[in-house]
PDB file of C-alpha atoms in Angstrom:
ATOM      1  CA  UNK A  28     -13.269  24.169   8.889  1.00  0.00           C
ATOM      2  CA  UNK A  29     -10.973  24.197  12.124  1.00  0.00           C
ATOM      3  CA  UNK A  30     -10.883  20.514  12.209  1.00  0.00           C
ATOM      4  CA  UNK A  31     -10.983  18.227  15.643  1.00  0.00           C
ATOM      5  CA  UNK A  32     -10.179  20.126  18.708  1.00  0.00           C
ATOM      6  CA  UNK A  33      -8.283  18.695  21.219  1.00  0.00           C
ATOM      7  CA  UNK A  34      -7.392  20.082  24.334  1.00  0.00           C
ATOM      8  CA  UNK A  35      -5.085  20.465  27.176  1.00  0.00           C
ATOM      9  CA  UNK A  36      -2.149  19.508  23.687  1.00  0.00           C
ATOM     10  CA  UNK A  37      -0.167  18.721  26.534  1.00  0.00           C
ATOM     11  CA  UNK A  38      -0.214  17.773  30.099  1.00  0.00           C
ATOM     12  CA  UNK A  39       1.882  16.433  33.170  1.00  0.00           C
ATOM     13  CA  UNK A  40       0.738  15.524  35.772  1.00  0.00           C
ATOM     14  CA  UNK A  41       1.585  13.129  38.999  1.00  0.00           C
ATOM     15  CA  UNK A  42       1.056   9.686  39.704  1.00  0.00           C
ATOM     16  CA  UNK A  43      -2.999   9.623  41.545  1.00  0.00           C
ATOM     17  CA  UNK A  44      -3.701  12.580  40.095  1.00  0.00           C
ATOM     18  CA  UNK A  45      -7.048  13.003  37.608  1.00  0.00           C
ATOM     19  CA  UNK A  46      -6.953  13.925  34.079  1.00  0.00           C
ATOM     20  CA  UNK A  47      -9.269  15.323  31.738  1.00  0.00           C
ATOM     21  CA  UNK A  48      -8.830  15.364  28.453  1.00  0.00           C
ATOM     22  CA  UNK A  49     -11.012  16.903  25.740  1.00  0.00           C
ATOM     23  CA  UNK A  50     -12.320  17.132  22.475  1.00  0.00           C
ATOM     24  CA  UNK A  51     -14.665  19.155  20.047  1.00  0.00           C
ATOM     25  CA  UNK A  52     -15.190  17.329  16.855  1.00  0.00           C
ATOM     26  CA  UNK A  53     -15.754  18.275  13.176  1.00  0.00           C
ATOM     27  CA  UNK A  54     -19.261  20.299  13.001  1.00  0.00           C
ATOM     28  CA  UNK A  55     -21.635  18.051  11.572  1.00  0.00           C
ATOM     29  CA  UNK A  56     -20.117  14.605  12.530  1.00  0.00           C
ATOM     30  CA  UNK A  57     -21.898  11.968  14.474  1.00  0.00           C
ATOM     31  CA  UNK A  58     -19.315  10.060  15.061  1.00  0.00           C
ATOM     32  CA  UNK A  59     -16.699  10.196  17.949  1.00  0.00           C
ATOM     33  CA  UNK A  60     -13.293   8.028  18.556  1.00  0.00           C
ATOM     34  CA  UNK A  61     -10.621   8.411  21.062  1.00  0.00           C
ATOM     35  CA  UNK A  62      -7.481   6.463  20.808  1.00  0.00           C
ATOM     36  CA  UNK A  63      -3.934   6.200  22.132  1.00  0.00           C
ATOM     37  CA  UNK A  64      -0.995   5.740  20.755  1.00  0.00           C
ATOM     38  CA  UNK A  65       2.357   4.504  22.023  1.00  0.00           C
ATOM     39  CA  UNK A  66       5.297   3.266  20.851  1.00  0.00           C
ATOM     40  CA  UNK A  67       5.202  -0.347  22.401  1.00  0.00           C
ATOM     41  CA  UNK A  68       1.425  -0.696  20.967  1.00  0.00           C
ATOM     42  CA  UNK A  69       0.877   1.881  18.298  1.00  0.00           C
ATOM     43  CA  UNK A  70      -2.401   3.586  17.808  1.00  0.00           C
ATOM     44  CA  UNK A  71      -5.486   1.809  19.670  1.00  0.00           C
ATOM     45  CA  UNK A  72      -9.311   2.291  19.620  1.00  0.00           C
ATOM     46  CA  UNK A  73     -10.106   2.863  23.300  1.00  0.00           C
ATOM     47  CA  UNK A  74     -13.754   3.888  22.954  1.00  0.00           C
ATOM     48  CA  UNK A  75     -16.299   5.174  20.289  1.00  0.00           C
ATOM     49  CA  UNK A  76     -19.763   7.155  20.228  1.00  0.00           C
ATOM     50  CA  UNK A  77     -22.428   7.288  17.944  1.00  0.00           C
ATOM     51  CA  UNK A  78     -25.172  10.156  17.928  1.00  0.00           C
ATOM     52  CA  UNK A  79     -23.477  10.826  21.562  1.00  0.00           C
ATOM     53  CA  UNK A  80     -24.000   7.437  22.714  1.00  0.00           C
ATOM     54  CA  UNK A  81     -21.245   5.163  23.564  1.00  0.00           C
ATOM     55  CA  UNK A  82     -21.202   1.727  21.503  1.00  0.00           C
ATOM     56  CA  UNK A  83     -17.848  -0.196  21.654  1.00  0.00           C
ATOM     57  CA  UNK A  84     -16.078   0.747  25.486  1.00  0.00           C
ATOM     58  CA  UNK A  85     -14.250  -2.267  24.890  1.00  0.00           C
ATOM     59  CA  UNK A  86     -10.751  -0.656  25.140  1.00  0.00           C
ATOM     60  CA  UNK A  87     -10.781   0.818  27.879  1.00  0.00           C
ATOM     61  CA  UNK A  88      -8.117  -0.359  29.583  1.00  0.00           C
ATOM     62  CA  UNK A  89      -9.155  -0.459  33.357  1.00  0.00           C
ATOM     63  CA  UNK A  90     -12.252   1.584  35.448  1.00  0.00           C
ATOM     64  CA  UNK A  91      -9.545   4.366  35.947  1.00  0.00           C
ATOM     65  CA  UNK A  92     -10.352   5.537  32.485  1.00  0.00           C
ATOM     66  CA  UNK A  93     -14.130   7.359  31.401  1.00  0.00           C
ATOM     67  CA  UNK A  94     -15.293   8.995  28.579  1.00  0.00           C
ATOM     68  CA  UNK A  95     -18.808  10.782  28.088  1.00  0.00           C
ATOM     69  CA  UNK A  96     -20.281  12.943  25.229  1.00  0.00           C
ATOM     70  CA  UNK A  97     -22.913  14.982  26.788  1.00  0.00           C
ATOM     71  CA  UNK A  98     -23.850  16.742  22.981  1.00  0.00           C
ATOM     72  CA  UNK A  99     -22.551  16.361  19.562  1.00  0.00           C
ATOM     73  CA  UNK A 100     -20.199  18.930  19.998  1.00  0.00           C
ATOM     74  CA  UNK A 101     -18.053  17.808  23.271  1.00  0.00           C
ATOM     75  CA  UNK A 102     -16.411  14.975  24.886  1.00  0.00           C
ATOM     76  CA  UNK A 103     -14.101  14.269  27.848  1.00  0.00           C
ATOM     77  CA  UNK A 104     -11.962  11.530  28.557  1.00  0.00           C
ATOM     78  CA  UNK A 105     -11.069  11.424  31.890  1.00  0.00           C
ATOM     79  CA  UNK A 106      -8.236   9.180  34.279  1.00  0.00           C
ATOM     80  CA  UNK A 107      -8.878   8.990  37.305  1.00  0.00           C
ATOM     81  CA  UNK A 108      -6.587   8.376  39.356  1.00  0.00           C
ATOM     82  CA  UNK A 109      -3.488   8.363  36.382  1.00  0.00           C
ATOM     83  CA  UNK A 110      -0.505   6.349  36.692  1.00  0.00           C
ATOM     84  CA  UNK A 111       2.721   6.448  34.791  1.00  0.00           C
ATOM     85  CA  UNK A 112       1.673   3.860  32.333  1.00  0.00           C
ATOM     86  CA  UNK A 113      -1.015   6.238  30.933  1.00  0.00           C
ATOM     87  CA  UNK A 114       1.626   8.140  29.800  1.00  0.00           C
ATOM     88  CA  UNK A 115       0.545   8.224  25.915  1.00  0.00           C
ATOM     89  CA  UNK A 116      -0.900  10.522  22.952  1.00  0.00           C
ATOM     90  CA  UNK A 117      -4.195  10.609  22.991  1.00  0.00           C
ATOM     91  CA  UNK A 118      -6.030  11.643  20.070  1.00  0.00           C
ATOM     92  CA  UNK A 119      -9.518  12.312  19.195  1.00  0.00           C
ATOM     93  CA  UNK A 120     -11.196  11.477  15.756  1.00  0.00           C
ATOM     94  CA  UNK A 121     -14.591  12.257  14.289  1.00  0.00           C
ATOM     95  CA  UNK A 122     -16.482  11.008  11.090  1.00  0.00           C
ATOM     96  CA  UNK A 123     -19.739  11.280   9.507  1.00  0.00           C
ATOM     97  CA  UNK A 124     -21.423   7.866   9.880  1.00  0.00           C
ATOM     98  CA  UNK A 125     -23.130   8.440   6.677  1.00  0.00           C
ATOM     99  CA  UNK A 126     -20.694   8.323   4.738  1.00  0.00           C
ATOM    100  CA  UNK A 127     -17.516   5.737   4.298  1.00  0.00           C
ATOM    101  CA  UNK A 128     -15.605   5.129   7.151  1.00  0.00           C
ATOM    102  CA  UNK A 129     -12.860   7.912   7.005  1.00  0.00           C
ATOM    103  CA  UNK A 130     -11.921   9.303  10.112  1.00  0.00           C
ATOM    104  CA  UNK A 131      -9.933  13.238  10.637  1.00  0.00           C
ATOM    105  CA  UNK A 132      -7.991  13.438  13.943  1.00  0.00           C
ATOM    106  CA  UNK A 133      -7.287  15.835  16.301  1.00  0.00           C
ATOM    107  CA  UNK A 134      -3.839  17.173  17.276  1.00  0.00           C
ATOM    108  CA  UNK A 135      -3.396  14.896  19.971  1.00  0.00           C
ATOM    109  CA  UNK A 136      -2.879  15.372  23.794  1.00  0.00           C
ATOM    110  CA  UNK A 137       0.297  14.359  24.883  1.00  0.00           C
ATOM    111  CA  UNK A 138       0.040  12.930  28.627  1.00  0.00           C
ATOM    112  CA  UNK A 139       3.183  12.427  30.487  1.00  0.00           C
ATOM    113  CA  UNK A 140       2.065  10.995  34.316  1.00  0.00           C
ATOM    114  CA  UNK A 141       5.181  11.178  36.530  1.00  0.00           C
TER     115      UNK A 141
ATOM    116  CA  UNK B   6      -0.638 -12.624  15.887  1.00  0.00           C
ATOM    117  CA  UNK B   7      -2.066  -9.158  16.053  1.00  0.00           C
ATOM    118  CA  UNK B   8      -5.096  -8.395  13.863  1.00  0.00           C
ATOM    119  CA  UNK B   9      -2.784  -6.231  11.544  1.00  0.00           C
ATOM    120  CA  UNK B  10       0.854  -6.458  11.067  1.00  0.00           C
ATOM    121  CA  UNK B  11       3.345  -3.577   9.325  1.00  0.00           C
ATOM    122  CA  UNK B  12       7.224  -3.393   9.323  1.00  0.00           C
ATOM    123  CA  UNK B  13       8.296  -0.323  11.297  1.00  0.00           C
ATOM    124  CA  UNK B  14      11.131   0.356   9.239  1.00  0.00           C
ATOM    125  CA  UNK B  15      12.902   2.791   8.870  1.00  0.00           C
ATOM    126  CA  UNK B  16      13.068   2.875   5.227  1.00  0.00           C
ATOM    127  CA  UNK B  17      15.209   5.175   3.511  1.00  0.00           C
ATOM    128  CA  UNK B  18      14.862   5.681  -0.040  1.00  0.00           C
ATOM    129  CA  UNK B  19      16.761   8.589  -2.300  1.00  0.00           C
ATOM    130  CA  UNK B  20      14.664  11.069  -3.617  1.00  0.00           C
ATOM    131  CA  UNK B  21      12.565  10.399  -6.530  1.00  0.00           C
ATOM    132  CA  UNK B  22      12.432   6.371  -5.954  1.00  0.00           C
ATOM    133  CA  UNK B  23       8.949   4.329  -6.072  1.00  0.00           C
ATOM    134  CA  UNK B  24       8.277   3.600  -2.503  1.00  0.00           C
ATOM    135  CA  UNK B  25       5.870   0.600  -1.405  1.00  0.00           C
ATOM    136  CA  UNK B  26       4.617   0.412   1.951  1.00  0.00           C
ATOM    137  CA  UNK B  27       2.352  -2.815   2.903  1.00  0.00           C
ATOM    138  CA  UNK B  28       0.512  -4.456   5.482  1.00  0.00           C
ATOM    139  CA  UNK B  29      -1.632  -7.545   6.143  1.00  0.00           C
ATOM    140  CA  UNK B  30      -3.801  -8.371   8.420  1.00  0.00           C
ATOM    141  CA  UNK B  31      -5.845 -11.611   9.684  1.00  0.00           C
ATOM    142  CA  UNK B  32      -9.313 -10.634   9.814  1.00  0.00           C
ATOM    143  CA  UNK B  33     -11.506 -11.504   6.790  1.00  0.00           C
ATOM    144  CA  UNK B  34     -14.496  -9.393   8.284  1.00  0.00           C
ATOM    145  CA  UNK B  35     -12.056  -6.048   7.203  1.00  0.00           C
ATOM    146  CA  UNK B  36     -13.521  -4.309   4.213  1.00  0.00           C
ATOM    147  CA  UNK B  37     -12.308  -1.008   4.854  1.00  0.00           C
ATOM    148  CA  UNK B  38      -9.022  -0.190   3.972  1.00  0.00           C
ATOM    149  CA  UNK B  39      -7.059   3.802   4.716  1.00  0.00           C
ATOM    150  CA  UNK B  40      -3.649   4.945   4.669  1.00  0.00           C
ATOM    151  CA  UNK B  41      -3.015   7.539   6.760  1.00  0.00           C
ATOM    152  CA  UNK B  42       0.337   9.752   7.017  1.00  0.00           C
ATOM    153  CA  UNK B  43       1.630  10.748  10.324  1.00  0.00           C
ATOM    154  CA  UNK B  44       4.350  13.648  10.823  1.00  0.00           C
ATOM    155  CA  UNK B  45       6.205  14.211  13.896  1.00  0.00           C
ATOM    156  CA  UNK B  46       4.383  15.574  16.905  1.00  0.00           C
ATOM    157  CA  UNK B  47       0.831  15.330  14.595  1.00  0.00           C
ATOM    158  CA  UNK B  48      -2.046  13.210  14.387  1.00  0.00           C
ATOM    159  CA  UNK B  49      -2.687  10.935  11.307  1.00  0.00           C
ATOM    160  CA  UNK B  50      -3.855  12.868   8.115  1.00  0.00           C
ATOM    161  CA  UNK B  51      -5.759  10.485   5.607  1.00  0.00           C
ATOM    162  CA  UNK B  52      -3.986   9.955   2.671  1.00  0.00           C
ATOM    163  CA  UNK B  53      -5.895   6.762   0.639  1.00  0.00           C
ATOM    164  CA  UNK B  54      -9.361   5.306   1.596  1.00  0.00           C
ATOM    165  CA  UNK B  55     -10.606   1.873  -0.526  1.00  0.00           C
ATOM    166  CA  UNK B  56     -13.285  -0.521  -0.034  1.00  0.00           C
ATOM    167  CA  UNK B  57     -12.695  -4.108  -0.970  1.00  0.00           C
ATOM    168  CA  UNK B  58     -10.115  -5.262  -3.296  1.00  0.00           C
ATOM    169  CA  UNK B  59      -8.857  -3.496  -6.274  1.00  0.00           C
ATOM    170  CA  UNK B  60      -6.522  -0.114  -7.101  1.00  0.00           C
ATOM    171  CA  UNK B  61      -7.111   3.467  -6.371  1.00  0.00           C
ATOM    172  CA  UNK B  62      -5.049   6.214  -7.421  1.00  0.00           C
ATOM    173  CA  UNK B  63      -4.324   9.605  -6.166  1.00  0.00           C
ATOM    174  CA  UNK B  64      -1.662  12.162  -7.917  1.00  0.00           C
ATOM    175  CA  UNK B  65       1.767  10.347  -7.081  1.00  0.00           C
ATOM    176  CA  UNK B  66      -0.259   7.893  -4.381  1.00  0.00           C
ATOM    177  CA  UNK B  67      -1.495   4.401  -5.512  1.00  0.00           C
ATOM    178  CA  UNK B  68      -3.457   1.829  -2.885  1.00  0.00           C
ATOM    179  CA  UNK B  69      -3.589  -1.927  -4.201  1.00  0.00           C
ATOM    180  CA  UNK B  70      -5.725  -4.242  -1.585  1.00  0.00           C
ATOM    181  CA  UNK B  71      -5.666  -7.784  -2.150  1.00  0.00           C
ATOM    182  CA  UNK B  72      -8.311  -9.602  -0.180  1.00  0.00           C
ATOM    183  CA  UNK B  73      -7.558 -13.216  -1.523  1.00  0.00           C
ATOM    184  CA  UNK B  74      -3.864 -12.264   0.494  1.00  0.00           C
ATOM    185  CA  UNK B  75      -5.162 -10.088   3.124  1.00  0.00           C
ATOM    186  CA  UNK B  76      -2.485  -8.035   1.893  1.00  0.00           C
ATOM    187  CA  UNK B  77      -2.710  -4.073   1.315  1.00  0.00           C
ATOM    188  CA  UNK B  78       0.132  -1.800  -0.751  1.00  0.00           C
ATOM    189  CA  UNK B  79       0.695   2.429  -0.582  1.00  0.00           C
ATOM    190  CA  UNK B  80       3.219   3.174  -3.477  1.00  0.00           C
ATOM    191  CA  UNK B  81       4.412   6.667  -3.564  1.00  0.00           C
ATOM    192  CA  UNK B  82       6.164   7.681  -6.853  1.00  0.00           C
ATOM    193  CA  UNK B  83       8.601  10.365  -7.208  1.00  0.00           C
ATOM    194  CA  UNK B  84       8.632  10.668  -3.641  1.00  0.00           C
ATOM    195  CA  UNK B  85      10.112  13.747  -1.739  1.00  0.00           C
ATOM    196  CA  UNK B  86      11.481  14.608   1.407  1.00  0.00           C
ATOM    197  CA  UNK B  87       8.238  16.284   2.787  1.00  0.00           C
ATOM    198  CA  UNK B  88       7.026  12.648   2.377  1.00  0.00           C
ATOM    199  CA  UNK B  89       9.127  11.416   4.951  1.00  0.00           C
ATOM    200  CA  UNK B  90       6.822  10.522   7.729  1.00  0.00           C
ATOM    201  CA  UNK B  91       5.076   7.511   9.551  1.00  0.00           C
ATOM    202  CA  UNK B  92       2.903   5.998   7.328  1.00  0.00           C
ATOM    203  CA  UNK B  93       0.002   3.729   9.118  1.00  0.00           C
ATOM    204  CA  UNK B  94      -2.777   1.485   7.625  1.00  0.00           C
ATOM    205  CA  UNK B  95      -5.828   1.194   9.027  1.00  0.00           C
ATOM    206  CA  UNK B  96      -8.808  -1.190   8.508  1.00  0.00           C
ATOM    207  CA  UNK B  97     -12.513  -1.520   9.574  1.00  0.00           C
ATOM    208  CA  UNK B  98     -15.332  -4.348   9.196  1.00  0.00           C
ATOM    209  CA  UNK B  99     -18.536  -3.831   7.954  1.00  0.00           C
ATOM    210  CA  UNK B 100     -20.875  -3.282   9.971  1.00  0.00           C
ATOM    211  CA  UNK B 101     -24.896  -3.215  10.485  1.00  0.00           C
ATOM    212  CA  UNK B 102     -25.075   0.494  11.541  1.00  0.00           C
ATOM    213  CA  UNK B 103     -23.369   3.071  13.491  1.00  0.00           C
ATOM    214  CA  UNK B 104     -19.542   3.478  13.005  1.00  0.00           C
ATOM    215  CA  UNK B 105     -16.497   1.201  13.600  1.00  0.00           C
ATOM    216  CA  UNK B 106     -13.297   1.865  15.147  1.00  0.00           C
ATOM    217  CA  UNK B 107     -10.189   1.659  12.997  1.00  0.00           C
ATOM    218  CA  UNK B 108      -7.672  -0.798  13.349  1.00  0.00           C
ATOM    219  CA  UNK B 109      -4.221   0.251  13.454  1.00  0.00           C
ATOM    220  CA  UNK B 110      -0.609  -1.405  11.744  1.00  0.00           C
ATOM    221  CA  UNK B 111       2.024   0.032  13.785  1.00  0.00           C
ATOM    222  CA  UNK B 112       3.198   1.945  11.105  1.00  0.00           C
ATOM    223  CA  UNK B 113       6.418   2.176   8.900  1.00  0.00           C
ATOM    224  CA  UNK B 114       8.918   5.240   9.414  1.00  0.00           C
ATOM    225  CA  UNK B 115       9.622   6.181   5.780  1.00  0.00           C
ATOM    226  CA  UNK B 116      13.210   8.320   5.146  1.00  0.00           C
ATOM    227  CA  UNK B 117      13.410  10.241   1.916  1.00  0.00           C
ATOM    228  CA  UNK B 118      16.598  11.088   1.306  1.00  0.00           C
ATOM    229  CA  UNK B 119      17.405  14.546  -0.600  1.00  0.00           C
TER     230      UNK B 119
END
């Protein structure tokens, strides 16, 4: 099993400039996270899918950021335009809702927004 | 007070010591409980998963929840220096269907010293 697939693992990129970010989760998952993690606020939920569909956008932190899931096997979280705040790791997690509610994470993208 | 609180450290232990790592939290809708283990540069591996109160054990790794507290343990006996790392709980409520996001302690840097 090759596990969650992040990609680009890293990326920099200027102030007003758009980033995509993407993922490929576990085959056979349903469930999709994406999350960021800093130093000043650790690791936080920003958005989560279910059977494709978003259900809790809730951390999101402004309309600059978007995330879709077009099938089961691909997502993209996209900042448009980035500033140097969004400078973070941003990782990617999937689960089987089925079972418990242990999630496996991807490698992480780190974003660095000059 | 944020939903779940965890020392940062660092703590440094010599090799072979028992180390405990805990967390509580504030929200008695959590019934989910994980520990995962985070190395440098990585994404968070799971390490422990428990639901509810009581004790779970894995090899060297023991996970004690305490729901009367809201208070959650990781013990690590005979630890070694590959299990120096940045070790983060996580919790999730219960919910009706589809999946929940994890939420995050900040995690404590552990030090195991050889």
């Amino acid at each position: 099993d090759a596990g969650v697939i992040q990609s680009p693992r890293h990326e920099v990129t200027e102030m007003g400039q758009e980033v995509t970010l993407r993922c490929k989760p576990i085959s056979g998952h349903n469930s999709l996270f994406w999350y960021r993690q800093t130093m000043m606020r650790g690791l936080e939920l920003l958005i989560y899918f279910n059977n494709n569909v978003p259900i809790d956008d809730s951390g999101m932190p402004e309309d600059r950021f978007s995330a879709k899931m077009p099938n089961a096997s691909f997502s993209t979280l996209k900042i448009q335009p980035s500033e140097p705040r969004d400078s973070a790791v941003y990782f990617c997690a999937s689960r089987f809702s089925g079972r418990a509610r242990e999630q496996f994470f991807g490698p992480g993208t780190r974003l660095t927004v000059l | 007070q944020k939903e779940v609180e965890q020392d940062p450290g660092p703590l440094s232990v010599p090799e072979g010591a028992i180390v405990s790592l805990n967390c509580t939290y504030s929200n008695s809708a959590f019934q989910y409980f994980m520990w995962y283990r985070q190395y440098s540069r990585k994404g968070p591996e799971l390490l422990m998963y428990t639901y509810s109160s009581g004790n779970k054990e894995d090899g060297r790794f023991t996970a004690q929840v305490d729901k009367s507290s809201k208070y959650i343990s990781l013990f690590i006996r005979d630890s070694q220096p590959s299990d120096s790392a940045t070790y983060l709980c996580a919790m999730a409520r219960r919910s009706g269907g589809g999946a929940d996001g994890l939420t995050f302690g900040k995690g404590t840097h552990l030090i195991i010293q050889p």
